[in-house]
Every structure is written in C-alpha cells, then in structure tokens.
Amino acid sequence: MRILNVTAQKPDSTGSGVYLAETVRCQVAAGHEAAVVCGVGPRDEPVLPPGVLVRPVRFETDELPFPVVGMSDEMPYRSTRYRDLTPDMTARFDAAFSAALAEADAAFRPDAVVCHHLYLLAAVARERLPHRALGAVSHSTDLRQMASHDLARERIVAGVRGLDAVFALHGEQKRQIERAYGVDPARIHVIGTGYNKDVFSRAPEARPAALAGAAPAGARPRAAELAYAGKIADKKGVASLLAAIDQVDAGPAGLRLRLAGGA
C-alpha cells in the first residue's frame, strides 16, 4: 500500500511530529511505501527513514514569509500561532500546501492519505484530494484550537466531517471530537497513542520486584518505578497524574515517579 502522511508542522519535533515519524517508520517496516508532506523551516531537513518521499513546504520564504504554524500556542521552536494568521497568511498557507499535495498525489499516487490534526490542513487536503481515501488523527491540540478561536471554523468542520475516517487516541477524545465537529461516531476509531517497543522495554529480570512478583525471602522490596516523558504542563495531564499517584496503594515498597521533559 502507498500511504501519504500529511502534517503542517515539523515531522520530527513535538509529540505529534514524533508520532508521525514513528508511524512512517512502522509503515515502511511493514512493507508499505510511505510519503510525507510537511511544514518545515527554511533550513530544516526532516529525519525520516530512507526511501520515504518527502515534499516539504518551507516557511520563512518568499512564498510563506512567516514561521511554521504550530498547533500549540507555545512550540519548542520558532512558530506562528494559528490565531494570528491574517487572511493573506491563510491564503498563502492554502496555496503552498495545495501545491505540495497536488505534486505528491501525482508523483506518489497514494492508496490512502493520513493527516495529523483535525484542523486547517486536513480541510485543505479533503478539498484537494476528493478522489483519495483520507483519514486524520487528532492530537488534542486541534480541539484546543477549535475551542479558543474561530479561524476558518466552518471550513474546518466541513472538511473534518468529509473525512473517510477519524482517529482518536482515547475514548474521551472520541466524545470531544463528536461534540466539536459533529462527526458521525461510527467513523471515529480509537487507536491509542502507541509507543516504540524497541526503546520502551525492559528485560524481565530488570523489572522491580513490586512489578515482577514477590521479592525473594529476606530481600528488601524495591519501589515500583513509573516514568513520565513529555511536556510538564497541566494541559498534558501532569496535574491529574500527580493526583492519581496519591491514590495508588503501592504497598510497603512504595512507588517512585520520575518526570522528564521541559515546561
């Protein structure tokens, strides 16, 4: 299968960017052909598996004279907020990505297109590629954008409703998508967040006794270890995580939580 992956952001930065890059890696490993249309800075070179066709849309150029547009209002790299797009900037965004999608469609001839974020680019892709099977993944930032301002609201809602499939990362997000876009729940599929098992794994003998089973007689039980990796912010659920940890009965060994990430 040929799969075209689409994002307006950098494909190897932030959570959704890493999600896209890992998805592409898995597509290639499974024997599929993959291509990517993505937003990048003027000197960025996306890091993706060999053989993946990449059609970058470069910002901070004559065509797009402003930084990459970010789904979060605070990005870890130089970016433009969607709420700050003027009609001229929005038209330039539309034209640049429409051209990239047309080029990728003609060169790659995808069997399926997967957009990341239920937002402006998903609507553009639906309009420009009516002949392709097209789905999109929500990363929650799209829902926050929809709730905070009205940029191209009617166009975005129409585009998302016109998708062949919508992918949610958990059940509550599915319900939020139903409310925000009016999408038929039968077309919203909960797929989970996923992780790279080659990185996030432990040998059985390395597991803490609290998780691996009872400690040997006379041995002092080890505390269970729980790690969080990501932005340390309320919007990522860290406050809820801390509240939940307080309610966990970890037994006499206890539980140790490690937070790793930027604010």
Coordinates of C-alpha atoms in Angstrom, one line a residue:
M1 CA 0.0 0.0 0.0
R2 CA 1.1 3.6 -0.7
I3 CA 0.4 5.9 2.3
L4 CA 0.8 9.7 2.1
N5 CA 1.3 11.2 5.6
V6 CA 0.5 14.9 6.0
T7 CA 1.3 17.5 8.7
A8 CA 1.6 21.3 8.7
Q9 CA 4.3 21.0 11.3
K10 CA 7.9 19.7 11.5
P11 CA 7.6 15.9 11.3
D12 CA 10.4 15.1 13.8
S13 CA 9.7 17.6 16.6
T14 CA 7.0 17.7 19.3
G15 CA 4.8 14.8 20.3
S16 CA 2.6 14.8 17.1
G17 CA 5.7 15.1 14.9
V18 CA 7.4 12.2 16.6
Y19 CA 4.1 10.3 16.3
L20 CA 4.1 10.9 12.6
A21 CA 7.8 9.9 12.2
E22 CA 7.3 6.7 14.2
T23 CA 4.1 5.9 12.2
V24 CA 6.1 6.3 8.9
R25 CA 8.9 4.1 10.3
C26 CA 6.3 1.4 11.1
Q27 CA 4.7 1.7 7.7
V28 CA 8.0 1.1 6.0
A29 CA 8.9 -1.8 8.3
A30 CA 5.5 -3.4 7.5
G31 CA 6.3 -3.3 3.8
H32 CA 4.3 -0.3 2.7
E33 CA 5.5 2.7 0.7
A34 CA 5.4 6.0 2.5
A35 CA 5.5 9.6 1.6
V36 CA 5.3 12.8 3.7
V37 CA 4.1 16.3 3.1
C38 CA 5.2 18.5 6.0
G39 CA 5.8 22.1 7.1
V40 CA 9.5 22.9 7.8
G41 CA 11.7 25.9 8.5
P42 CA 14.0 27.4 5.8
R43 CA 17.0 25.2 6.6
D44 CA 15.3 22.1 8.1
E45 CA 16.0 18.7 6.7
P46 CA 13.4 16.2 8.1
V47 CA 14.8 13.0 9.6
L48 CA 12.7 10.1 8.2
P49 CA 13.5 6.5 7.0
P50 CA 15.5 6.1 3.8
G51 CA 13.3 5.8 0.7
V52 CA 10.5 7.9 2.0
L53 CA 9.4 10.6 -0.5
V54 CA 9.3 13.9 1.3
R55 CA 7.6 17.0 -0.1
P56 CA 8.5 19.8 2.4
V57 CA 6.6 23.1 2.5
R58 CA 9.1 25.7 3.6
F59 CA 8.2 28.6 5.8
E60 CA 10.1 31.8 6.2
T61 CA 10.4 32.1 2.4
D62 CA 9.0 34.5 -0.2
E63 CA 6.1 32.1 -0.6
L64 CA 5.4 31.8 3.1
P65 CA 7.1 34.8 4.9
F66 CA 6.4 33.7 8.4
P67 CA 7.5 30.8 10.7
V68 CA 5.9 27.3 10.7
V69 CA 2.4 27.4 12.1
G70 CA 2.2 25.5 15.4
M71 CA -0.8 23.5 16.7
S72 CA 0.2 24.6 20.2
D73 CA 0.4 28.3 21.0
E74 CA 3.7 27.5 22.7
M75 CA 6.0 25.4 20.5
P76 CA 9.6 24.3 21.2
Y77 CA 10.7 26.0 18.0
R78 CA 10.1 29.3 16.3
S79 CA 6.5 29.3 15.2
T80 CA 3.3 31.2 14.2
R81 CA 0.1 30.8 16.2
Y82 CA -3.0 29.9 14.1
R83 CA -4.9 32.7 15.9
D84 CA -2.5 35.2 14.5
L85 CA -3.0 34.2 10.8
T86 CA -4.3 37.1 8.6
P87 CA -6.5 36.4 5.6
D88 CA -3.4 36.8 3.4
M89 CA -1.3 34.4 5.5
T90 CA -4.1 31.9 5.4
A91 CA -4.4 32.1 1.6
R92 CA -0.6 31.6 1.3
F93 CA -0.8 28.6 3.6
D94 CA -3.6 27.2 1.5
A95 CA -1.8 27.8 -1.8
A96 CA 1.5 26.3 -0.6
F97 CA 0.1 23.1 0.8
S98 CA -2.4 22.7 -2.1
A99 CA 0.6 22.7 -4.5
A100 CA 2.5 20.3 -2.3
L101 CA -0.4 17.9 -2.1
A102 CA -1.0 18.0 -5.8
E103 CA 2.7 17.3 -6.5
A104 CA 2.8 14.4 -4.0
D105 CA -0.5 13.0 -5.3
A106 CA 0.7 13.0 -8.9
A107 CA 4.2 11.6 -8.1
F108 CA 3.2 9.1 -5.4
R109 CA -0.3 8.1 -6.3
P110 CA -1.3 7.1 -2.7
D111 CA -3.8 4.5 -1.8
A112 CA -4.6 6.3 1.4
V113 CA -3.8 9.7 3.0
V114 CA -3.4 10.2 6.7
C115 CA -3.4 13.8 8.1
H116 CA -2.3 14.7 11.5
H117 CA -4.6 17.1 13.4
L118 CA -8.2 17.7 12.7
Y119 CA -7.5 21.2 11.6
L120 CA -6.9 23.6 8.6
L121 CA -4.6 21.3 6.6
A122 CA -7.0 18.3 7.0
A123 CA -9.7 20.5 5.4
V124 CA -7.4 21.6 2.6
A125 CA -6.4 18.0 1.9
R126 CA -10.0 16.9 1.8
E127 CA -10.8 19.7 -0.7
R128 CA -7.7 19.0 -2.9
L129 CA -7.8 15.2 -2.8
P130 CA -11.5 14.2 -3.1
H131 CA -10.6 11.1 -5.1
R132 CA -8.4 9.6 -2.3
A133 CA -9.3 7.7 0.9
L134 CA -8.4 10.2 3.6
G135 CA -8.3 9.9 7.4
A136 CA -6.9 12.2 10.1
V137 CA -5.6 11.7 13.6
S138 CA -6.5 14.0 16.5
H139 CA -3.7 15.0 18.8
S140 CA -6.0 17.1 21.1
T141 CA -4.3 20.4 20.2
D142 CA -6.7 20.7 17.3
L143 CA -9.6 20.5 19.8
R144 CA -8.0 23.3 21.9
Q145 CA -7.6 25.5 18.8
M146 CA -11.3 24.9 17.9
A147 CA -12.3 26.0 21.4
S148 CA -10.1 29.1 21.6
H149 CA -10.7 31.0 18.3
D150 CA -12.7 30.9 15.1
L151 CA -10.1 30.7 12.3
A152 CA -11.8 29.1 9.3
R153 CA -14.2 27.3 11.6
E154 CA -16.9 26.4 9.1
R155 CA -14.3 25.2 6.5
I156 CA -12.5 23.1 9.1
V157 CA -15.7 21.5 10.4
A158 CA -16.9 20.7 6.8
G159 CA -13.5 19.2 6.0
V160 CA -13.4 17.0 9.1
R161 CA -17.0 15.8 8.5
G162 CA -16.0 14.9 5.0
L163 CA -13.1 12.6 6.1
D164 CA -13.4 8.9 5.4
A165 CA -12.2 8.1 8.9
V166 CA -11.2 10.0 12.0
F167 CA -8.7 8.5 14.5
A168 CA -8.9 9.3 18.3
L169 CA -6.2 8.4 20.8
H170 CA -8.7 7.5 23.6
G171 CA -12.4 7.3 24.3
E172 CA -12.9 10.7 25.9
Q173 CA -11.2 12.3 22.9
K174 CA -13.6 10.5 20.6
R175 CA -16.5 12.1 22.5
Q176 CA -14.8 15.5 22.3
I177 CA -14.4 15.1 18.5
E178 CA -18.1 14.2 18.2
R179 CA -19.1 17.4 20.0
A180 CA -16.6 19.8 18.3
Y181 CA -17.1 18.7 14.7
G182 CA -20.4 16.8 14.6
V183 CA -18.7 13.7 13.1
D184 CA -20.7 10.5 12.9
P185 CA -19.3 8.4 15.8
A186 CA -19.3 5.3 13.6
R187 CA -16.5 7.0 11.6
I188 CA -14.3 7.8 14.7
H189 CA -11.9 5.0 15.6
V190 CA -10.0 4.8 18.9
I191 CA -6.4 3.7 18.1
G192 CA -4.4 4.6 21.2
T193 CA -1.2 6.6 21.4
G194 CA 1.3 3.9 20.7
Y195 CA 5.0 3.7 21.6
N196 CA 8.3 2.3 20.2
K197 CA 8.7 -1.1 21.8
D198 CA 12.4 -1.2 20.8
V199 CA 13.0 1.8 23.1
F200 CA 10.5 1.5 25.8
S201 CA 11.1 -2.1 27.0
R202 CA 12.8 -3.8 29.9
A203 CA 14.2 -7.3 30.3
P204 CA 12.1 -9.4 32.7
E205 CA 15.0 -9.7 35.2
A206 CA 15.4 -5.9 35.3
R207 CA 11.8 -5.3 36.5
P208 CA 11.3 -4.1 40.0
A209 CA 10.1 -6.7 42.5
A210 CA 6.9 -4.8 43.0
L211 CA 6.1 -5.4 39.3
A212 CA 7.8 -8.7 38.6
G213 CA 6.3 -10.5 41.6
A214 CA 7.2 -11.3 45.2
A215 CA 10.7 -10.4 46.3
P216 CA 13.0 -13.3 47.5
A217 CA 12.8 -14.2 51.1
G218 CA 14.7 -11.7 53.2
A219 CA 15.2 -9.2 50.4
R220 CA 14.0 -5.7 50.8
P221 CA 11.2 -4.9 48.3
R222 CA 12.1 -2.4 45.6
A223 CA 9.9 0.5 44.9
A224 CA 7.9 0.3 41.6
E225 CA 9.2 2.9 39.1
L226 CA 6.9 5.0 37.0
A227 CA 8.3 7.4 34.3
Y228 CA 6.5 10.2 32.5
A229 CA 8.2 11.7 29.4
G230 CA 6.8 14.8 27.9
K231 CA 6.0 18.5 28.5
I232 CA 5.5 19.1 32.2
A233 CA 2.3 21.2 32.0
D234 CA -1.3 21.0 33.1
K235 CA -2.5 20.7 29.5
K236 CA -0.6 17.4 29.2
G237 CA -2.4 16.0 32.3
V238 CA 0.5 16.1 34.7
A239 CA -1.7 17.6 37.5
S240 CA -4.1 14.7 37.0
L241 CA -1.2 12.2 37.0
L242 CA 0.1 13.5 40.4
A243 CA -3.4 13.4 41.9
A244 CA -3.9 9.8 40.7
I245 CA -0.5 8.8 42.1
D246 CA -1.6 10.0 45.5
Q247 CA -4.4 7.5 45.4
V248 CA -2.3 4.5 44.4
D249 CA -1.7 1.8 47.1
A250 CA 1.9 0.8 46.2
G251 CA 2.3 -1.4 49.3
P252 CA 5.3 -1.2 51.7
A253 CA 7.9 -0.8 48.9
G254 CA 6.2 2.4 47.6
L255 CA 6.3 3.9 44.2
R256 CA 8.7 6.3 42.6
L257 CA 7.6 8.7 39.9
R258 CA 10.1 10.4 37.6
L259 CA 9.1 13.3 35.4
A260 CA 11.3 14.0 32.3
G261 CA 10.6 16.9 30.0
G262 CA 10.5 20.7 29.5
A263 CA 8.0 23.1 30.9

